[in-house]
Tab-separated table of C-alpha atoms and ligand atoms in Angstrom:
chain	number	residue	atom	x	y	z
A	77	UNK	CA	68.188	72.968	70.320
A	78	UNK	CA	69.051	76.506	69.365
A	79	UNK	CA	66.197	77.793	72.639
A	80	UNK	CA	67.502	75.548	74.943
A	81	UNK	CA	71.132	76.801	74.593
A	82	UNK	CA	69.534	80.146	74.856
A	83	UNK	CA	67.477	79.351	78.218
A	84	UNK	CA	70.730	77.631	78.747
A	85	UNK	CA	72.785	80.376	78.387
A	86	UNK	CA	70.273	82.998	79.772
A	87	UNK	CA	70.215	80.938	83.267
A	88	UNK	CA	73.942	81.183	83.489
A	89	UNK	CA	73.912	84.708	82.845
A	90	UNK	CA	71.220	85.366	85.411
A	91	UNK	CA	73.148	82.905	88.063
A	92	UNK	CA	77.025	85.205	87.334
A	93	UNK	CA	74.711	88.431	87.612
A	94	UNK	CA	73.331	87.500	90.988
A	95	UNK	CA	76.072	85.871	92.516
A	96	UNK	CA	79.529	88.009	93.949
A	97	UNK	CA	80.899	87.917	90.566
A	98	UNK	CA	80.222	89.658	87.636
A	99	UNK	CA	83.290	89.511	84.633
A	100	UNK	CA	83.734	90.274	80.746
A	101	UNK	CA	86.150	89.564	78.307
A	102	UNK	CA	87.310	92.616	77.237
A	103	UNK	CA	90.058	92.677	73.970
A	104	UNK	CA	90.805	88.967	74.810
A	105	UNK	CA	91.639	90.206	78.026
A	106	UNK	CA	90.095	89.847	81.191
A	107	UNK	CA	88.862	92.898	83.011
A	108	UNK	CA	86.348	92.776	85.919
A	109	UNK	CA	84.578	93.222	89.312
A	110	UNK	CA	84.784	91.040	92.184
A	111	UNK	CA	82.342	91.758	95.169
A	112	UNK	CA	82.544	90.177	98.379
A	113	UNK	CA	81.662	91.250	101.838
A	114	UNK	CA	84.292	93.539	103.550
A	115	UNK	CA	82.249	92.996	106.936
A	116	UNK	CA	79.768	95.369	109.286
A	117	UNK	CA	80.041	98.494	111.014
A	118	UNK	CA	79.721	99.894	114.564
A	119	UNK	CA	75.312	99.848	113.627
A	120	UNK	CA	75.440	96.653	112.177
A	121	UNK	CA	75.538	97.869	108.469
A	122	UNK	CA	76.910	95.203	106.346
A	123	UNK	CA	79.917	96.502	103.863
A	124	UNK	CA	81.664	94.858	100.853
A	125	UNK	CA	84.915	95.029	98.930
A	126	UNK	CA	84.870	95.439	95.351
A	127	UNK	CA	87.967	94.377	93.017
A	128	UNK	CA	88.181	96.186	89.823
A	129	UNK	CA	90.803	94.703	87.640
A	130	UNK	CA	91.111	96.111	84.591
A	131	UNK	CA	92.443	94.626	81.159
A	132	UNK	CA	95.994	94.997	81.815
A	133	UNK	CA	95.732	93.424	84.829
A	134	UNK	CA	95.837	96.414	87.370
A	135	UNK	CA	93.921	96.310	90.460
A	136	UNK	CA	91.876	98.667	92.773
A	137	UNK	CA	89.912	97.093	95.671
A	138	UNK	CA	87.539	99.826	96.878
A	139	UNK	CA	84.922	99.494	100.224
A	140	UNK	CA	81.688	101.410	100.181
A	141	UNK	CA	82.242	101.709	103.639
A	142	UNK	CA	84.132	105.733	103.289
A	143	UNK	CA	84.820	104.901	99.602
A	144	UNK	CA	87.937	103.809	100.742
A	145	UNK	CA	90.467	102.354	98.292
A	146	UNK	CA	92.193	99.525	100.001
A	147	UNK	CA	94.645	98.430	98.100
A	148	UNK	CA	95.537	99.826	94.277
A	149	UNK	CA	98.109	97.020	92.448
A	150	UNK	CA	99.935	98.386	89.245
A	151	UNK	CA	103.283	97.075	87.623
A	152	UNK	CA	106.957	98.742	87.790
A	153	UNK	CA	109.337	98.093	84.669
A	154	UNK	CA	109.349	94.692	85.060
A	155	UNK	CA	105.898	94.400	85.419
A	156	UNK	CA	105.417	92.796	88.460
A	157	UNK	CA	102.573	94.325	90.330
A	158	UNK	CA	103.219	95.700	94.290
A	159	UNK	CA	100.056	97.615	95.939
A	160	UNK	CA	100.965	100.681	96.295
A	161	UNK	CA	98.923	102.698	98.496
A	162	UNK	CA	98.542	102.516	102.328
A	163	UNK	CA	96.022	100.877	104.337
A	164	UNK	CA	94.338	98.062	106.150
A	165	UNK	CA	93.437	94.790	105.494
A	166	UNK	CA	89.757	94.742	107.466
A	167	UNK	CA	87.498	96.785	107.770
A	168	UNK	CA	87.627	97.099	111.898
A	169	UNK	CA	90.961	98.204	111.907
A	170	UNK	CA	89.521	101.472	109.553
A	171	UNK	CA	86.956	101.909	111.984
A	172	UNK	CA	88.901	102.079	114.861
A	173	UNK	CA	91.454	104.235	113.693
A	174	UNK	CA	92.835	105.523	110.160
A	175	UNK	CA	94.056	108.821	109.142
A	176	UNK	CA	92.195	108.817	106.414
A	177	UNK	CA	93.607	106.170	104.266
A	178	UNK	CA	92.450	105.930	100.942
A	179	UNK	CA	89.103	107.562	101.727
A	180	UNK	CA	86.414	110.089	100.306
A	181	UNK	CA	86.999	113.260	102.618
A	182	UNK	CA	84.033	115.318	102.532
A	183	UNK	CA	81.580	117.499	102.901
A	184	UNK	CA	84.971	119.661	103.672
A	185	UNK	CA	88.568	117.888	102.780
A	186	UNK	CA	91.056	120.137	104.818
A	187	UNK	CA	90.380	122.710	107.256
A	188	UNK	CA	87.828	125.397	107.938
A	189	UNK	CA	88.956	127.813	110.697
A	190	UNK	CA	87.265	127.537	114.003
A	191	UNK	CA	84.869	125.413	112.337
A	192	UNK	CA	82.593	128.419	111.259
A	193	UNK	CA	81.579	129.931	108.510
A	194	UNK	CA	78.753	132.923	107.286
A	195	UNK	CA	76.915	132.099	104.357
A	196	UNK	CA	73.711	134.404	103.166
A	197	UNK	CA	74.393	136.246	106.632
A	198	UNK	CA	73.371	133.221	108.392
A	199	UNK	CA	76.564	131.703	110.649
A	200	UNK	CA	76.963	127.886	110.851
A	201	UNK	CA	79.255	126.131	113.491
A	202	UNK	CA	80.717	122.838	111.851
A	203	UNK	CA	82.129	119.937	114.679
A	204	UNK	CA	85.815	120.913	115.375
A	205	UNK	CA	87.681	118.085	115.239
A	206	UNK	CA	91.155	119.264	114.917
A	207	UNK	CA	92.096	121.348	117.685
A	208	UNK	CA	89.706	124.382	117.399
A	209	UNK	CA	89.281	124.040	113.415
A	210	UNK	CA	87.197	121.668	111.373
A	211	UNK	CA	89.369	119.040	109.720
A	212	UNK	CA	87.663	116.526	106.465
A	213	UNK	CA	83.969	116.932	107.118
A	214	UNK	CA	84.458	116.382	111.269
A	215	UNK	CA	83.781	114.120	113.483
A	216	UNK	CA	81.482	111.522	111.251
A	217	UNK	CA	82.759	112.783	107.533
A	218	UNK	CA	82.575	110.744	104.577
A	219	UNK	CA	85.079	108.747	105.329
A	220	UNK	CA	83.079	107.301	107.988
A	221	UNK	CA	79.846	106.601	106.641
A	222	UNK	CA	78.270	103.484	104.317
A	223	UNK	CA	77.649	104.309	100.349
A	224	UNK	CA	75.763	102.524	98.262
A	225	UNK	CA	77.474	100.827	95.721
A	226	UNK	CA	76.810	99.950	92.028
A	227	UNK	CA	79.570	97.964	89.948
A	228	UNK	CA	79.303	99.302	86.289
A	229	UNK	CA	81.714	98.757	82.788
A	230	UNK	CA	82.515	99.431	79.228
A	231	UNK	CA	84.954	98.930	76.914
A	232	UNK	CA	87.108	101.944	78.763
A	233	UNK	CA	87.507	100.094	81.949
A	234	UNK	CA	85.963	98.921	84.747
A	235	UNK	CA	84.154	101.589	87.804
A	236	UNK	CA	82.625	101.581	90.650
A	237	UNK	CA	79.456	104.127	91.460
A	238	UNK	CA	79.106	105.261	95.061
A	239	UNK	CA	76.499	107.787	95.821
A	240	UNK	CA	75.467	108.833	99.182
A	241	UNK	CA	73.129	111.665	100.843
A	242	UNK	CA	74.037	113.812	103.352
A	243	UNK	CA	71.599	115.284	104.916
A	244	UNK	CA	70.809	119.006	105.957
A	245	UNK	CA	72.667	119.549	109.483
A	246	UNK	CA	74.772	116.880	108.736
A	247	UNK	CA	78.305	117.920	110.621
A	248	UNK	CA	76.606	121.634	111.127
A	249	UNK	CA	76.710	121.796	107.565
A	250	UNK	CA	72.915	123.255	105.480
A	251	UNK	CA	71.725	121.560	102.912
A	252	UNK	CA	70.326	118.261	101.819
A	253	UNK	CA	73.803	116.997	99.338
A	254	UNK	CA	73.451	114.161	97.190
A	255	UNK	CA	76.561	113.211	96.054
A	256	UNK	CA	78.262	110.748	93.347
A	257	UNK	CA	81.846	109.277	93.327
A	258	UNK	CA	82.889	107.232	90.560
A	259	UNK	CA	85.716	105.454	90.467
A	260	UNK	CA	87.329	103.873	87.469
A	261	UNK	CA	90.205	101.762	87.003
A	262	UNK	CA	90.591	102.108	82.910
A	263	UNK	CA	92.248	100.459	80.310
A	264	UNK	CA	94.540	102.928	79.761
A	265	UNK	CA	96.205	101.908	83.538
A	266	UNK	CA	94.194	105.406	85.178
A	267	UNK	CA	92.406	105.537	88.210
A	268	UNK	CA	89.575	108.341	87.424
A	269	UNK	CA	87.706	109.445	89.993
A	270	UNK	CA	85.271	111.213	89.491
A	271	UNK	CA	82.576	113.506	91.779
A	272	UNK	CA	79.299	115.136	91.510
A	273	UNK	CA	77.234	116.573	93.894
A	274	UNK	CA	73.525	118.502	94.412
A	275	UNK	CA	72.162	120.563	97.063
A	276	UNK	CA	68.752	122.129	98.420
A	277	UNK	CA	70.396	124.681	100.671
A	278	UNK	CA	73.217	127.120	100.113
A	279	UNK	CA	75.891	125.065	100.843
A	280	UNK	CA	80.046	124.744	100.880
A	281	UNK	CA	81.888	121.741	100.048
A	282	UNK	CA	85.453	120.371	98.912
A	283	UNK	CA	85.202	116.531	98.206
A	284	UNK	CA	88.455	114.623	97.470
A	285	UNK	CA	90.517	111.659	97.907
A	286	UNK	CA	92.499	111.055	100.706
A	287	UNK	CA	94.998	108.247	99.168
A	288	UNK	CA	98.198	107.429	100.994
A	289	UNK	CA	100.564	106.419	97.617
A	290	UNK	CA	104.128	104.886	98.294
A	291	UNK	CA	104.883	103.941	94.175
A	292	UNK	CA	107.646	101.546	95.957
A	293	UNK	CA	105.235	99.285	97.240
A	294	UNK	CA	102.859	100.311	100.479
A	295	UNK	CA	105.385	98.866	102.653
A	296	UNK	CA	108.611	99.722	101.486
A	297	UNK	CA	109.903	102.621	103.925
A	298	UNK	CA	109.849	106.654	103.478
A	299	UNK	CA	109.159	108.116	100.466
A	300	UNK	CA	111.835	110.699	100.272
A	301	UNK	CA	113.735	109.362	97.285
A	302	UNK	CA	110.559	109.714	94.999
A	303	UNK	CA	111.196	112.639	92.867
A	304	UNK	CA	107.896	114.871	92.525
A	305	UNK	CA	106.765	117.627	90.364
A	306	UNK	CA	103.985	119.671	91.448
A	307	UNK	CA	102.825	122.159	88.535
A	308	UNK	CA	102.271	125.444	90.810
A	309	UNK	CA	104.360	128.356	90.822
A	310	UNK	CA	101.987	129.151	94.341
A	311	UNK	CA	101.518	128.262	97.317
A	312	UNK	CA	99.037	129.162	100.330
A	313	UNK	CA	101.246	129.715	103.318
A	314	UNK	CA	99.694	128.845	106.536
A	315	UNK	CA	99.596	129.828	110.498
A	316	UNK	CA	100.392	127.526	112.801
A	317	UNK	CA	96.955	125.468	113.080
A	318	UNK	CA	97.775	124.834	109.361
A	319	UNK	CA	94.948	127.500	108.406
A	320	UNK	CA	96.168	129.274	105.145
A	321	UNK	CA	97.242	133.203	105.855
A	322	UNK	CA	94.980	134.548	103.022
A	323	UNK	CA	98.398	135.004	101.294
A	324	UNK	CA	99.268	133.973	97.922
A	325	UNK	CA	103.474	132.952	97.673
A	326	UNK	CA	105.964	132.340	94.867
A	327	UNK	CA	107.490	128.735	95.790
A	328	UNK	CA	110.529	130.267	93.474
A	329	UNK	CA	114.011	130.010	95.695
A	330	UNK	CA	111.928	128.013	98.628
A	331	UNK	CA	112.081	124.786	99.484
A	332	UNK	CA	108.539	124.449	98.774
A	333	UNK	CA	109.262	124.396	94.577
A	334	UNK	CA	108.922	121.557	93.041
A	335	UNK	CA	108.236	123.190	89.737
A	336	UNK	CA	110.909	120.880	88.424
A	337	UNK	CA	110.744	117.186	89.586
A	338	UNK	CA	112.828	116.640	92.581
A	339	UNK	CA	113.473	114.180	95.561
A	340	UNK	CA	110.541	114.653	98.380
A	341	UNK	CA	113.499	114.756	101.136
A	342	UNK	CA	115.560	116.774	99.022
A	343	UNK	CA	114.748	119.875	101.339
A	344	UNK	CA	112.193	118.683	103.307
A	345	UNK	CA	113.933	119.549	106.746
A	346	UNK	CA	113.709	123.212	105.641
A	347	UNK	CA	110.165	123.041	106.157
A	348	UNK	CA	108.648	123.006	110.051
A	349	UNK	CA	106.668	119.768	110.300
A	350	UNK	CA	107.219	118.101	106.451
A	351	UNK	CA	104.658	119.177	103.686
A	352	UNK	CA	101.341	119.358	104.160
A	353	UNK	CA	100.251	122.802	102.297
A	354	UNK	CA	98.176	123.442	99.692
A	355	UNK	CA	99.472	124.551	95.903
A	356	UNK	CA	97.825	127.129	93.687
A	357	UNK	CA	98.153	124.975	90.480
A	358	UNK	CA	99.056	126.531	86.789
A	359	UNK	CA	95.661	127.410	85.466
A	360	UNK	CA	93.131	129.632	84.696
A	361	UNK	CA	90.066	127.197	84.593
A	362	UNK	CA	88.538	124.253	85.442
A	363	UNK	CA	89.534	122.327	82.465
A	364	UNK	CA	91.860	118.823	83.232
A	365	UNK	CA	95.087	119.646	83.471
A	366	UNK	CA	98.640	118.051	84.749
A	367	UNK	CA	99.200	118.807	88.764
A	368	UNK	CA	101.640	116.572	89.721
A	369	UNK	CA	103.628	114.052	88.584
A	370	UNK	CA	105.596	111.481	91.029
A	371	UNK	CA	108.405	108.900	90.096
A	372	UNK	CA	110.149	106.522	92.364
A	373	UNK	CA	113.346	105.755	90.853
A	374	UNK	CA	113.884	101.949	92.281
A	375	UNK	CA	110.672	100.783	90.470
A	376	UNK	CA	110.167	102.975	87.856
A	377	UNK	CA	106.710	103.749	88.441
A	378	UNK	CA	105.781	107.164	87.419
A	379	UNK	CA	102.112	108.406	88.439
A	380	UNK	CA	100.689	111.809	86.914
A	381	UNK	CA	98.192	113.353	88.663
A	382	UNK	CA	95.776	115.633	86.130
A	383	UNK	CA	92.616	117.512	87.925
A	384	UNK	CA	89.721	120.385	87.100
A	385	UNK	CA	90.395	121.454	90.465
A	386	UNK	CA	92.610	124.828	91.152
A	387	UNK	CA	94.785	123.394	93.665
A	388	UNK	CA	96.376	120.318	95.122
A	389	UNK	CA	97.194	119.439	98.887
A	390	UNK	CA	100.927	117.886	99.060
A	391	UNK	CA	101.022	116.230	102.662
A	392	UNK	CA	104.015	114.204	103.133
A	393	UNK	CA	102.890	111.623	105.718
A	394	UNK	CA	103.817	113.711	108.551
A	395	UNK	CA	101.713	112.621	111.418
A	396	UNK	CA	102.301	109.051	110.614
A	397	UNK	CA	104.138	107.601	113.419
A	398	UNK	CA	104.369	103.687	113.283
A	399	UNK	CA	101.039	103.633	115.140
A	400	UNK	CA	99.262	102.579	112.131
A	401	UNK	CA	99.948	99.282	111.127
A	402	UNK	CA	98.306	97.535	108.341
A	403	UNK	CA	98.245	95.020	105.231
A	404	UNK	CA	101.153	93.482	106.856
A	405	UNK	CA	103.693	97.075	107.400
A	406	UNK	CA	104.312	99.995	109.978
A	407	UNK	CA	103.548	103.181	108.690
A	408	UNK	CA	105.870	105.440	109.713
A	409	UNK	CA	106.657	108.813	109.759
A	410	UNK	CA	106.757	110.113	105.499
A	411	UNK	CA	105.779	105.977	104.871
A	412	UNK	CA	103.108	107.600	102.497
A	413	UNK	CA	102.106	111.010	100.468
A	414	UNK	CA	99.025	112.036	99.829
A	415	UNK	CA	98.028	115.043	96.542
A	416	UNK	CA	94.428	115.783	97.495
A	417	UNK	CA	93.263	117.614	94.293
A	418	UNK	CA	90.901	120.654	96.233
A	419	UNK	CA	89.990	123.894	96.001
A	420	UNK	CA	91.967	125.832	99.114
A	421	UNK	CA	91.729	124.709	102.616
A	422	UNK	CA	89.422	127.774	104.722
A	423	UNK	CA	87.844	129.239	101.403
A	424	UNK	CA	84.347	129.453	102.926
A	425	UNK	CA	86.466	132.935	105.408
A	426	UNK	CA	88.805	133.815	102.476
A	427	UNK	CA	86.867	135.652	99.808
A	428	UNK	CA	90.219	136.041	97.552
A	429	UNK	CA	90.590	132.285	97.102
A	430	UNK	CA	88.044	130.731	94.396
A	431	UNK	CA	84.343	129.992	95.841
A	432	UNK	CA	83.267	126.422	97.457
A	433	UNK	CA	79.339	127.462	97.484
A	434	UNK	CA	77.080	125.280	96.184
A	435	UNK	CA	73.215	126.498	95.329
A	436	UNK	CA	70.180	124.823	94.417
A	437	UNK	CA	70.089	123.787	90.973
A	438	UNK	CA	73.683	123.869	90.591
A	439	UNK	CA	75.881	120.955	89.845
A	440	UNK	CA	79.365	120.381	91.784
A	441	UNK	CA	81.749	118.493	89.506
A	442	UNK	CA	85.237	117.103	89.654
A	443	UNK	CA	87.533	115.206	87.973
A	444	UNK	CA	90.860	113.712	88.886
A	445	UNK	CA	93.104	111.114	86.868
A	446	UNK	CA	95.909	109.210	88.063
A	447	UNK	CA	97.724	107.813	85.272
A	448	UNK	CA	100.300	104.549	86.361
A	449	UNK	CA	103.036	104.011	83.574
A	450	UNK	CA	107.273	103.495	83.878
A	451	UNK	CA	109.764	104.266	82.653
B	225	GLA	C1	95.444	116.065	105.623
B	225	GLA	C2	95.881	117.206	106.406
B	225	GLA	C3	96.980	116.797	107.324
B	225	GLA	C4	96.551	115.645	108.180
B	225	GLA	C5	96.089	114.508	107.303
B	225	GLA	C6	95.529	113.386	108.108
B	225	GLA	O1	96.203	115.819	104.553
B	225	GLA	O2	96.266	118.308	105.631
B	225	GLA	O3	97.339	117.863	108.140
B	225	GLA	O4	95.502	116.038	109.006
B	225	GLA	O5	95.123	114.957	106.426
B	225	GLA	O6	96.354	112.976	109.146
């Protein structure tokens, strides 16, 4: 009696494993993954969604096709759930066209000047894709290309392991770079993501996440009323092309401190084009600290931001235009904001800002937290 309940049992197990759903019990409540396919690509690569829902109940549904998050569902103060970041519903309408939504950006999130670069003496020429400069990893960057995938858990939450190799010439860029993303939705209502990467070449690179977040709900309208705090007493000011001066600014008595929380639109028209620069954060090393913290008052979702990384790109949805429509909304102009935790946008031609070179035997790592809570 007591084997055949344990073939019994061991069947069943095998049968959940294999088929699109694997879930635990976790503290009497549930927490899990959901797979399911998420359809093919232009080459006929297939591509699934995964749903990580962690104990509490919050969801992230992430694509190894860019390591896109879809869709990210946490509660406001009365705890019913909204998704809050932007994006599309299949996976054609991110092929076609997305700026970026919710994706990996990589080998180089932000821009590199001219898309060149001299490293060792040699000079490499990247694919511009952004008038003359080289915007997130050019014309095929990681947003664009199919990860493998491996669902994995413990009793801290529920992730997602994406790893993916780019190889040497890739984008104009040397080296062979195999790189990890994690993602984790934990039980402690965080999304962690987390990178690593390894190279056989000299090589630069800036990975990050390219999230769209509107704490209202994804399709609720601008986000000017969200008051945000951005932990940088810097800024790197930038030339017209959005390539940083070389110059490191006070944000005191500009419109671009945020030292203490305030409304997004609060002086937002004092700045040509809406944010989109990149802030020196408060720190002297790579250790996790607070960046940014974001509240939307209606709701009373509050997300903090914590990174190793030295700085953090604040782009305030400026290029959206109501061309991209998805999950149901029009995105509009400052429908979304993005905080890519980076190092600074050009640092491969700016030998004052900190270095983005990667060498053999090295490891690359980075860690960012967003932490969901209200108050
Ligand atoms: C980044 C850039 C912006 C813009 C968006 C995508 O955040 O800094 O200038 O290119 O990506 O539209």
């Amino acid at each position: 009696m007591g084997t055949k309940y344990t073939i019994i049992l061991s069947v069943l197990t095998v049968f959940l494993m294999s088929g699109c759903k694997e879930s635990t019990e976790y503290g009497g409540k549930k927490m899990n993954i959901k797979k399911e396919a998420f359809g093919k690509t232009a080459d006929d690569k297939n591509v699934n969604l995964y749903t990580l829902t962690n104990a509490n109940g919050l969801k992230a549904k992430i694509t190894n096709y860019g390591a896109i998050v879809t869709s990210l569902q946490v509660p406001d103060r009365n705890g019913n759930l909204a998704d809050i970041v932007l994006g599309y519903d299949t996976i054609d309408e991110y092929i076609k066209a997305s700026p970026y939504f919710g994706a990996i950006v990589g080998r180089y999130g932000n821009r590199i000047a001219k898309g060149k670069f001299t490293l060792n003496g040699i000079e490499y020429s990247l694919a511009t894709n952004d008038g003359e400069n080289h915007l997130h990893g050019g014309i095929k960057g990681f947003d664009k290309v199919v990860w493998n995938a491996e669902p994995m858990q413990d009793d801290n939450g529920v992730s997602l392991k994406l790893t993916y190799l780019s190889k040497d010439g890739e984008e104009g860029y040397p080296g062979n770079l195999n790189c990890t993303v994690i993602y984790t939705m934990t039980n402690n209502d965080e999304l962690k993501i987390s990178y690593e990467a390894e190279t056989d070449k000299p090589t630069v690179l800036n990975l990050t996440n390219h999230s769209y977040f509107n704490l209202a709900g994804h399709d609720s309208g601008d986000i000017l009323g969200h008051e945000i705090m951005l932990n940088a007493d810097h800024f790197t000011p930038v030339d017209e092309g959005l390539i940083p001066t070389s110059e490191i600014k006070p944000v005191k008595d500009t419109p671009m401190d945020f030292t203490k929380p305030m409304p997004i639109g609060s002086r937002i028209a004092e700045v040509k084009g809406g944010y989109d620069h990149n802030y020196v954060l408060n720190k002297s090393d790579d250790s996790l600290t607070l960046a940014a913290s974001v509240y939307e008052p209606k709701t009373g979702r509050l997300m903090e931001t914590f990174t190793t990384e030295p700085g953090i790109q604040f782009y305030s949805g400026n290029f959206l235009d109501g061309s991209n429509k998805g999950k149901g909304a029009v995105y509009n102009k400052h429908n979304g904001f993005c905080l890519e935790t980076q190092h600074f946008p050009d640092s491969p031609n700016k030998p004052n800002f900190p270095s983005v070179v990667l060498k053999p035997g090295e490891k690359y790592t980075h860690l960012t937290v967003h932490k969901f809570s209200v108050r």
